[in-house]
mmCIF file of C-alpha atoms in Angstrom:
data_model
loop_
_atom_site.group_PDB
_atom_site.id
_atom_site.type_symbol
_atom_site.label_atom_id
_atom_site.label_comp_id
_atom_site.label_asym_id
_atom_site.label_seq_id
_atom_site.Cartn_x
_atom_site.Cartn_y
_atom_site.Cartn_z
ATOM 1 C CA MET A 1 88.547 81.840 80.661
ATOM 2 C CA SER A 2 90.489 85.068 81.187
ATOM 3 C CA LYS A 3 91.669 86.096 84.652
ATOM 4 C CA ILE A 4 89.741 89.185 85.724
ATOM 5 C CA LEU A 5 90.569 91.508 88.612
ATOM 6 C CA THR A 6 88.053 93.955 90.064
ATOM 7 C CA PHE A 7 88.934 96.614 92.652
ATOM 8 C CA GLY A 8 86.506 98.538 94.853
ATOM 9 C CA GLU A 9 84.497 98.558 98.059
ATOM 10 C CA ILE A 10 82.173 95.811 99.210
ATOM 11 C CA MET A 11 79.470 97.033 101.578
ATOM 12 C CA LEU A 12 76.636 95.862 103.760
ATOM 13 C CA ARG A 13 73.308 96.892 102.275
ATOM 14 C CA LEU A 14 70.282 97.267 104.562
ATOM 15 C CA SER A 15 66.967 97.533 102.679
ATOM 16 C CA THR A 16 63.421 98.292 103.742
ATOM 17 C CA SER A 17 60.658 95.955 102.660
ATOM 18 C CA THR A 18 58.545 97.225 99.774
ATOM 19 C CA GLY A 19 55.792 99.438 101.132
ATOM 20 C CA THR A 20 57.745 100.499 104.224
ATOM 21 C CA HIS A 21 59.215 103.990 104.657
ATOM 22 C CA PHE A 22 62.513 104.714 106.453
ATOM 23 C CA SER A 23 60.635 106.581 109.191
ATOM 24 C CA ASN A 24 58.542 103.512 110.040
ATOM 25 C CA VAL A 25 61.019 100.693 109.461
ATOM 26 C CA GLY A 26 61.170 97.924 112.053
ATOM 27 C CA SER A 27 63.629 95.633 110.300
ATOM 28 C CA PHE A 28 65.962 95.591 107.315
ATOM 29 C CA GLN A 29 66.900 92.958 104.740
ATOM 30 C CA ALA A 30 70.672 92.504 104.695
ATOM 31 C CA HIS A 31 72.759 91.918 101.551
ATOM 32 C CA TYR A 32 76.417 92.365 100.636
ATOM 33 C CA GLY A 33 77.317 94.207 97.465
ATOM 34 C CA GLY A 34 79.046 97.057 95.691
ATOM 35 C CA ALA A 35 79.617 97.818 92.023
ATOM 36 C CA GLU A 36 82.953 96.061 91.478
ATOM 37 C CA ALA A 37 82.097 93.195 93.837
ATOM 38 C CA ASN A 38 78.836 92.641 91.952
ATOM 39 C CA VAL A 39 80.630 92.503 88.597
ATOM 40 C CA ALA A 40 83.090 89.987 90.067
ATOM 41 C CA VAL A 41 80.274 87.773 91.370
ATOM 42 C CA ASN A 42 78.340 87.970 88.102
ATOM 43 C CA LEU A 43 81.383 87.023 86.001
ATOM 44 C CA ALA A 44 82.280 84.172 88.367
ATOM 45 C CA ASN A 45 78.694 83.013 87.869
ATOM 46 C CA PHE A 46 79.613 82.557 84.187
ATOM 47 C CA ASP A 47 82.665 80.471 85.191
ATOM 48 C CA HIS A 48 85.224 83.204 84.595
ATOM 49 C CA ASP A 49 88.345 83.244 86.760
ATOM 50 C CA VAL A 50 87.756 86.378 88.870
ATOM 51 C CA ALA A 51 89.519 87.978 91.839
ATOM 52 C CA PHE A 52 88.316 90.908 93.939
ATOM 53 C CA ALA A 53 90.677 93.334 95.702
ATOM 54 C CA SER A 54 89.440 95.440 98.593
ATOM 55 C CA LYS A 55 89.781 96.002 102.339
ATOM 56 C CA VAL A 56 87.315 95.048 105.064
ATOM 57 C CA PRO A 57 87.444 95.178 108.882
ATOM 58 C CA ASP A 58 88.967 92.263 110.755
ATOM 59 C CA ASN A 59 85.707 91.246 112.402
ATOM 60 C CA ALA A 60 82.642 89.083 111.765
ATOM 61 C CA LEU A 61 81.197 91.477 109.182
ATOM 62 C CA GLY A 62 84.441 91.507 107.204
ATOM 63 C CA LEU A 63 84.525 87.720 107.308
ATOM 64 C CA ALA A 64 80.900 87.563 106.172
ATOM 65 C CA ALA A 65 81.735 89.788 103.185
ATOM 66 C CA LYS A 66 84.617 87.463 102.303
ATOM 67 C CA ARG A 67 82.390 84.383 102.541
ATOM 68 C CA HIS A 68 79.764 86.113 100.390
ATOM 69 C CA LEU A 69 82.331 86.474 97.612
ATOM 70 C CA GLN A 70 83.717 82.962 98.049
ATOM 71 C CA LYS A 71 80.232 81.465 97.927
ATOM 72 C CA TYR A 72 79.952 82.648 94.332
ATOM 73 C CA GLY A 73 83.456 81.525 93.346
ATOM 74 C CA VAL A 74 85.269 84.877 93.526
ATOM 75 C CA LYS A 75 88.904 84.631 94.637
ATOM 76 C CA THR A 76 89.665 86.693 97.741
ATOM 77 C CA LYS A 77 93.443 86.479 98.126
ATOM 78 C CA GLU A 78 93.638 90.266 97.582
ATOM 79 C CA LEU A 79 90.910 91.043 100.113
ATOM 80 C CA LEU A 80 92.789 92.717 102.964
ATOM 81 C CA PHE A 81 91.659 92.901 106.594
ATOM 82 C CA GLY A 82 92.072 95.973 108.791
ATOM 83 C CA GLY A 83 90.597 99.369 109.550
ATOM 84 C CA ASN A 84 87.594 100.226 111.657
ATOM 85 C CA ARG A 85 84.370 99.367 109.886
ATOM 86 C CA LEU A 86 82.548 97.941 106.903
ATOM 87 C CA GLY A 87 80.938 100.517 104.635
ATOM 88 C CA THR A 88 77.141 100.437 104.835
ATOM 89 C CA TYR A 89 74.271 101.892 102.888
ATOM 90 C CA TYR A 90 70.542 101.971 103.486
ATOM 91 C CA LEU A 91 68.024 101.493 100.684
ATOM 92 C CA ASP A 92 64.461 102.733 100.996
ATOM 93 C CA SER A 93 62.767 100.544 98.394
ATOM 94 C CA GLY A 94 60.462 102.592 96.186
ATOM 95 C CA VAL A 95 57.119 101.551 94.764
ATOM 96 C CA GLY A 96 54.814 103.189 92.234
ATOM 97 C CA GLU A 97 55.443 106.936 92.082
ATOM 98 C CA ARG A 98 57.706 106.856 95.157
ATOM 99 C CA SER A 99 61.291 106.415 94.009
ATOM 100 C CA SER A 100 63.905 104.435 95.898
ATOM 101 C CA ALA A 101 66.338 106.413 98.062
ATOM 102 C CA VAL A 102 69.850 105.651 99.298
ATOM 103 C CA ILE A 103 71.603 106.836 102.452
ATOM 104 C CA TYR A 104 75.345 106.149 102.521
ATOM 105 C CA ASP A 105 77.137 105.349 105.763
ATOM 106 C CA ARG A 106 80.586 104.596 104.386
ATOM 107 C CA ALA A 107 82.755 107.428 105.716
ATOM 108 C CA ASN A 108 85.865 106.138 107.526
ATOM 109 C CA SER A 109 85.233 102.588 106.364
ATOM 110 C CA SER A 110 88.200 100.222 106.069
ATOM 111 C CA PHE A 111 88.338 100.753 102.309
ATOM 112 C CA ALA A 112 87.561 104.482 102.208
ATOM 113 C CA SER A 113 90.293 105.092 104.805
ATOM 114 C CA VAL A 114 93.083 103.556 102.699
ATOM 115 C CA GLN A 115 95.947 106.083 102.613
ATOM 116 C CA GLU A 116 98.532 104.236 100.544
ATOM 117 C CA MET A 117 98.791 101.454 97.993
ATOM 118 C CA GLU A 118 98.563 98.388 100.245
ATOM 119 C CA TRP A 119 98.530 95.817 97.440
ATOM 120 C CA ASP A 120 101.700 94.539 95.777
ATOM 121 C CA PHE A 121 101.508 95.123 92.027
ATOM 122 C CA GLU A 122 103.329 91.903 91.132
ATOM 123 C CA GLN A 123 100.977 89.779 93.184
ATOM 124 C CA LEU A 124 97.863 91.782 92.343
ATOM 125 C CA PHE A 125 98.326 91.561 88.568
ATOM 126 C CA GLU A 126 99.672 88.010 88.358
ATOM 127 C CA ASN A 127 98.081 86.295 85.311
ATOM 128 C CA VAL A 128 95.488 89.090 85.018
ATOM 129 C CA ASN A 129 94.125 89.837 81.543
ATOM 130 C CA ILE A 130 91.547 92.478 82.391
ATOM 131 C CA LEU A 131 91.112 94.999 85.221
ATOM 132 C CA HIS A 132 87.626 96.318 85.987
ATOM 133 C CA LEU A 133 86.953 99.436 88.072
ATOM 134 C CA SER A 134 84.254 102.064 88.422
ATOM 135 C CA GLY A 135 84.017 105.777 89.124
ATOM 136 C CA ILE A 136 82.665 105.039 92.600
ATOM 137 C CA THR A 137 86.113 104.149 93.968
ATOM 138 C CA PRO A 138 87.930 107.411 93.077
ATOM 139 C CA ALA A 139 84.900 109.317 94.403
ATOM 140 C CA LEU A 140 85.563 108.052 97.936
ATOM 141 C CA SER A 141 88.749 110.026 98.624
ATOM 142 C CA GLU A 142 91.594 111.878 96.946
ATOM 143 C CA LYS A 143 93.934 109.042 97.902
ATOM 144 C CA LEU A 144 91.695 106.409 96.286
ATOM 145 C CA ALA A 145 91.458 108.589 93.176
ATOM 146 C CA GLU A 146 95.260 108.556 93.056
ATOM 147 C CA ILE A 147 95.392 104.798 93.647
ATOM 148 C CA THR A 148 92.804 104.172 90.920
ATOM 149 C CA LEU A 149 94.825 106.210 88.423
ATOM 150 C CA ASN A 150 98.018 104.357 89.378
ATOM 151 C CA LEU A 151 96.241 101.016 88.966
ATOM 152 C CA VAL A 152 95.132 101.744 85.411
ATOM 153 C CA LYS A 153 98.575 103.070 84.500
ATOM 154 C CA GLU A 154 100.230 99.967 85.916
ATOM 155 C CA ALA A 155 97.751 97.722 84.099
ATOM 156 C CA LYS A 156 98.582 99.329 80.762
ATOM 157 C CA LYS A 157 102.315 98.884 81.397
ATOM 158 C CA ARG A 158 101.569 95.173 81.668
ATOM 159 C CA ASP A 159 99.342 95.067 78.536
ATOM 160 C CA ILE A 160 96.282 94.370 80.678
ATOM 161 C CA LYS A 161 92.940 95.529 79.278
ATOM 162 C CA VAL A 162 91.135 98.095 81.442
ATOM 163 C CA SER A 163 87.359 98.190 81.826
ATOM 164 C CA PHE A 164 85.851 101.272 83.478
ATOM 165 C CA ASP A 165 82.242 102.016 84.418
ATOM 166 C CA ILE A 166 81.867 105.772 85.000
ATOM 167 C CA ASN A 167 79.015 105.056 87.462
ATOM 168 C CA PHE A 168 78.596 108.682 88.592
ATOM 169 C CA ARG A 169 77.110 109.070 92.087
ATOM 170 C CA SER A 170 75.947 112.603 92.930
ATOM 171 C CA LYS A 171 75.939 111.797 96.673
ATOM 172 C CA LEU A 172 79.691 111.080 96.542
ATOM 173 C CA TRP A 173 80.981 113.970 94.383
ATOM 174 C CA ASN A 174 79.852 116.666 91.976
ATOM 175 C CA HIS A 175 80.226 116.877 88.190
ATOM 176 C CA ASP A 176 83.287 119.106 88.313
ATOM 177 C CA GLN A 177 85.143 116.859 90.775
ATOM 178 C CA ALA A 178 84.254 113.736 88.815
ATOM 179 C CA SER A 179 85.189 115.250 85.453
ATOM 180 C CA LYS A 180 88.704 116.207 86.597
ATOM 181 C CA VAL A 181 89.465 112.725 87.928
ATOM 182 C CA ILE A 182 87.732 110.625 85.278
ATOM 183 C CA SER A 183 89.367 112.582 82.439
ATOM 184 C CA LYS A 184 92.736 111.447 83.819
ATOM 185 C CA ILE A 185 91.653 107.802 84.008
ATOM 186 C CA LEU A 186 89.996 107.421 80.599
ATOM 187 C CA PRO A 187 93.219 107.682 78.514
ATOM 188 C CA TYR A 188 94.161 104.250 79.935
ATOM 189 C CA VAL A 189 90.771 102.568 79.376
ATOM 190 C CA ASP A 190 89.855 100.010 76.689
ATOM 191 C CA TYR A 191 86.172 99.335 77.492
ATOM 192 C CA CYS A 192 83.970 102.058 78.976
ATOM 193 C CA SER A 193 80.429 102.188 80.280
ATOM 194 C CA ALA A 194 79.314 105.739 79.500
ATOM 195 C CA GLY A 195 76.070 107.250 78.255
ATOM 196 C CA LYS A 196 74.653 110.558 77.081
ATOM 197 C CA MET A 197 74.598 112.197 80.542
ATOM 198 C CA ASP A 198 78.228 111.214 81.145
ATOM 199 C CA ALA A 199 79.227 112.670 77.786
ATOM 200 C CA LEU A 200 77.426 115.947 78.440
ATOM 201 C CA TYR A 201 78.183 116.603 82.091
ATOM 202 C CA LEU A 202 81.478 114.817 82.744
ATOM 203 C CA LEU A 203 83.350 114.644 79.445
ATOM 204 C CA GLY A 204 82.538 118.038 77.947
ATOM 205 C CA ILE A 205 80.865 116.725 74.792
ATOM 206 C CA PRO A 206 78.619 119.383 73.194
ATOM 207 C CA GLU A 207 74.928 118.593 72.951
ATOM 208 C CA ASN A 208 73.792 116.894 69.754
ATOM 209 C CA GLN A 209 72.370 119.533 67.414
ATOM 210 C CA SER A 210 72.564 117.347 64.318
ATOM 211 C CA SER A 211 70.176 114.859 62.775
ATOM 212 C CA GLN A 212 72.484 112.038 63.871
ATOM 213 C CA ASP A 213 71.080 109.510 66.339
ATOM 214 C CA ASP A 214 72.015 110.435 69.929
ATOM 215 C CA THR A 215 73.670 107.100 70.691
ATOM 216 C CA ASP A 216 75.838 107.246 67.562
ATOM 217 C CA TYR A 217 76.672 110.907 68.107
ATOM 218 C CA TYR A 218 77.771 110.738 71.742
ATOM 219 C CA ASN A 219 79.720 107.507 71.331
ATOM 220 C CA GLN A 220 81.533 108.875 68.286
ATOM 221 C CA LYS A 221 82.365 112.139 70.057
ATOM 222 C CA MET A 222 83.622 110.304 73.143
ATOM 223 C CA HIS A 223 85.778 108.113 70.926
ATOM 224 C CA GLU A 224 87.213 111.175 69.174
ATOM 225 C CA LYS A 225 88.218 112.557 72.574
ATOM 226 C CA PHE A 226 89.499 109.215 73.921
ATOM 227 C CA SER A 227 90.538 107.230 70.846
ATOM 228 C CA ASN A 228 92.140 104.534 73.019
ATOM 229 C CA ILE A 229 88.682 103.368 74.113
ATOM 230 C CA LYS A 230 87.577 100.662 71.695
ATOM 231 C CA VAL A 231 84.158 99.844 73.156
ATOM 232 C CA PHE A 232 81.504 102.087 74.691
ATOM 233 C CA TYR A 233 78.381 100.572 76.172
ATOM 234 C CA SER A 234 75.364 101.829 78.114
ATOM 235 C CA THR A 235 71.656 101.345 78.733
ATOM 236 C CA LYS A 236 68.700 103.519 77.851
ATOM 237 C CA ARG A 237 66.062 103.365 80.567
ATOM 238 C CA GLU A 238 62.584 104.875 80.649
ATOM 239 C CA VAL A 239 61.161 105.106 84.146
ATOM 240 C CA HIS A 240 57.376 104.900 84.266
ATOM 241 C CA SER A 241 57.363 104.214 88.000
ATOM 242 C CA ALA A 242 59.683 102.717 90.599
ATOM 243 C CA THR A 243 58.374 99.286 89.662
ATOM 244 C CA SER A 244 57.828 99.737 85.924
ATOM 245 C CA ASN A 245 60.688 100.574 83.516
ATOM 246 C CA THR A 246 61.789 99.771 79.995
ATOM 247 C CA LEU A 247 65.415 98.957 79.281
ATOM 248 C CA GLN A 248 67.489 98.795 76.095
ATOM 249 C CA GLY A 249 71.206 98.100 75.855
ATOM 250 C CA THR A 250 73.650 99.675 73.408
ATOM 251 C CA LEU A 251 77.220 98.794 72.454
ATOM 252 C CA TRP A 252 79.504 100.841 70.172
ATOM 253 C CA LYS A 253 82.612 99.505 68.457
ATOM 254 C CA ASP A 254 84.507 100.512 65.291
ATOM 255 C CA GLY A 255 82.032 103.263 64.493
ATOM 256 C CA LYS A 256 78.969 101.021 64.648
ATOM 257 C CA THR A 257 76.209 100.889 67.263
ATOM 258 C CA TYR A 258 74.561 97.622 68.275
ATOM 259 C CA GLU A 259 71.262 97.657 70.168
ATOM 260 C CA SER A 260 69.251 95.074 72.036
ATOM 261 C CA LYS A 261 65.506 94.786 71.929
ATOM 262 C CA VAL A 262 63.552 96.827 74.483
ATOM 263 C CA HIS A 263 62.746 94.898 77.668
ATOM 264 C CA LYS A 264 59.690 95.753 79.749
ATOM 265 C CA LEU A 265 60.562 95.484 83.428
ATOM 266 C CA GLU A 266 57.376 95.140 85.435
ATOM 267 C CA PRO A 267 57.104 94.603 88.306
ATOM 268 C CA ILE A 268 60.650 95.444 89.383
ATOM 269 C CA ILE A 269 61.601 93.509 92.507
ATOM 270 C CA ASP A 270 65.038 95.095 93.007
ATOM 271 C CA ARG A 271 66.777 97.485 90.605
ATOM 272 C CA VAL A 272 70.094 97.672 92.520
ATOM 273 C CA GLY A 273 72.827 95.795 90.668
ATOM 274 C CA GLY A 274 71.126 96.019 87.274
ATOM 275 C CA GLY A 275 73.899 98.162 85.809
ATOM 276 C CA ASP A 276 76.566 95.857 87.216
ATOM 277 C CA ALA A 277 74.809 92.903 85.625
ATOM 278 C CA PHE A 278 74.829 94.725 82.278
ATOM 279 C CA SER A 279 78.562 95.466 82.581
ATOM 280 C CA ALA A 280 79.276 91.829 83.451
ATOM 281 C CA GLY A 281 77.221 90.662 80.483
ATOM 282 C CA ILE A 282 79.134 92.949 78.114
ATOM 283 C CA LEU A 283 82.502 91.795 79.490
ATOM 284 C CA HIS A 284 81.409 88.164 79.222
ATOM 285 C CA GLY A 285 80.619 88.651 75.541
ATOM 286 C CA LEU A 286 83.864 90.501 74.835
ATOM 287 C CA LEU A 287 85.992 87.971 76.723
ATOM 288 C CA THR A 288 84.439 85.005 74.953
ATOM 289 C CA GLY A 289 84.660 86.624 71.507
ATOM 290 C CA ALA A 290 80.904 86.536 71.008
ATOM 291 C CA ASP A 291 79.108 88.322 68.199
ATOM 292 C CA LEU A 292 78.442 91.942 69.215
ATOM 293 C CA ASN A 293 74.697 91.736 68.547
ATOM 294 C CA TYR A 294 74.605 88.683 70.812
ATOM 295 C CA THR A 295 76.769 90.454 73.407
ATOM 296 C CA VAL A 296 74.529 93.488 73.857
ATOM 297 C CA SER A 297 71.381 91.352 73.758
ATOM 298 C CA PHE A 298 72.832 88.964 76.325
ATOM 299 C CA ALA A 299 73.921 91.792 78.649
ATOM 300 C CA THR A 300 70.518 93.471 78.501
ATOM 301 C CA ALA A 301 68.644 90.219 79.111
ATOM 302 C CA TYR A 302 70.958 89.488 82.044
ATOM 303 C CA SER A 303 70.295 92.944 83.496
ATOM 304 C CA SER A 304 66.577 92.493 82.937
ATOM 305 C CA LEU A 305 66.598 89.254 84.921
ATOM 306 C CA LYS A 306 68.489 90.942 87.769
ATOM 307 C CA HIS A 307 65.479 93.214 88.302
ATOM 308 C CA THR A 308 63.407 90.140 89.242
ATOM 309 C CA VAL A 309 65.399 89.088 92.343
ATOM 310 C CA PHE A 310 66.380 90.652 95.673
ATOM 311 C CA GLY A 311 70.009 91.492 96.420
ATOM 312 C CA ASP A 312 72.901 92.968 94.478
ATOM 313 C CA CYS A 313 73.993 89.751 92.767
ATOM 314 C CA ASN A 314 72.536 88.077 89.708
ATOM 315 C CA PRO A 315 72.166 84.287 90.030
ATOM 316 C CA PHE A 316 71.032 83.443 86.492
ATOM 317 C CA THR A 317 73.078 81.119 84.299
ATOM 318 C CA VAL A 318 74.065 81.618 80.674
ATOM 319 C CA LYS A 319 71.413 79.097 79.665
ATOM 320 C CA GLU A 320 68.692 80.955 81.561
ATOM 321 C CA VAL A 321 69.722 84.258 79.993
ATOM 322 C CA GLU A 322 69.741 82.740 76.515
ATOM 323 C CA ASN A 323 66.323 81.226 77.172
ATOM 324 C CA LEU A 324 64.951 84.729 77.795
ATOM 325 C CA MET A 325 66.716 86.006 74.678
ATOM 326 C CA GLU A 326 65.238 83.238 72.529
ATOM 327 C CA ASN A 327 61.745 82.998 73.964
ATOM 328 C CA GLY A 328 61.126 86.440 75.428
ATOM 329 C CA THR A 329 58.275 85.120 77.505
ATOM 330 C CA ALA A 330 57.358 84.371 81.098
ATOM 331 C CA LYS A 331 55.630 81.097 80.299
ATOM 332 C CA ILE A 332 56.467 78.118 82.477
ATOM 333 C CA ASN A 333 59.577 76.303 81.248
ATOM 334 C CA ARG A 334 58.572 72.639 81.543
#
């Protein structure tokens, strides 16, 4: 399998139990996660050779984050120790008509406080075939935006494929800030997770006024603007309630759109990490040379299964994902 490197922040997530509001919480469920860390764990779960680069505090929480990654088979040689604290976020788990809510507590974390490139390029990119990042990292600081851009430039110098999930977070930066930074990164990207809202509000694509299907239109327009990007992928989600959604995956390559079937997600146990699972599923298909119809169907089924378990990480095997793809049923597997 290809050597994959992901770069970003791993955090401690503290979640309320379903049916409890922040104002009345007496205890939290603790998990470790973060977009790039989740993708690393999910790909390692499929037996890919994956390393995660980040920085955590030199204390018990930093060590716990490292052991979390190692437990799933992610290599942590590029996980640095130092700084003052581990980034944290709180999740108020929604139910019914009450949506989930996130409060970030990641300012001045070990990773967000990085002020210079602390990783050696030669060591970091040794035997790497693909680099995966997301728009969350450059949103954390101007210095990390600069480091992210330098990473993708350096990867391209070394003929390393770059995967980028735009992953816009309105609580970290606004559309204008994100657009300026992401537009500098995308010319070095090969595979990109981007949907209609990204095209409209971050990439300056005009709204579709034609009879062309939205997915085809926005992917084609994004490709015209960034012709270096060979694959665009995204999900289309309809939210009926916090615990009832439908989900469909799309993948665009060489002017053609591939779509999965629509999955009904009900009841949703935990939505966090669903997008990371989809990205990992797409990368798994691309890295193994799978048929593109299979790839988008696999990624969507994998994301669908993530919604059924607590925590950021997706524990399901390739066989379990394919079983859902083939049978599409919740009957007992005897």
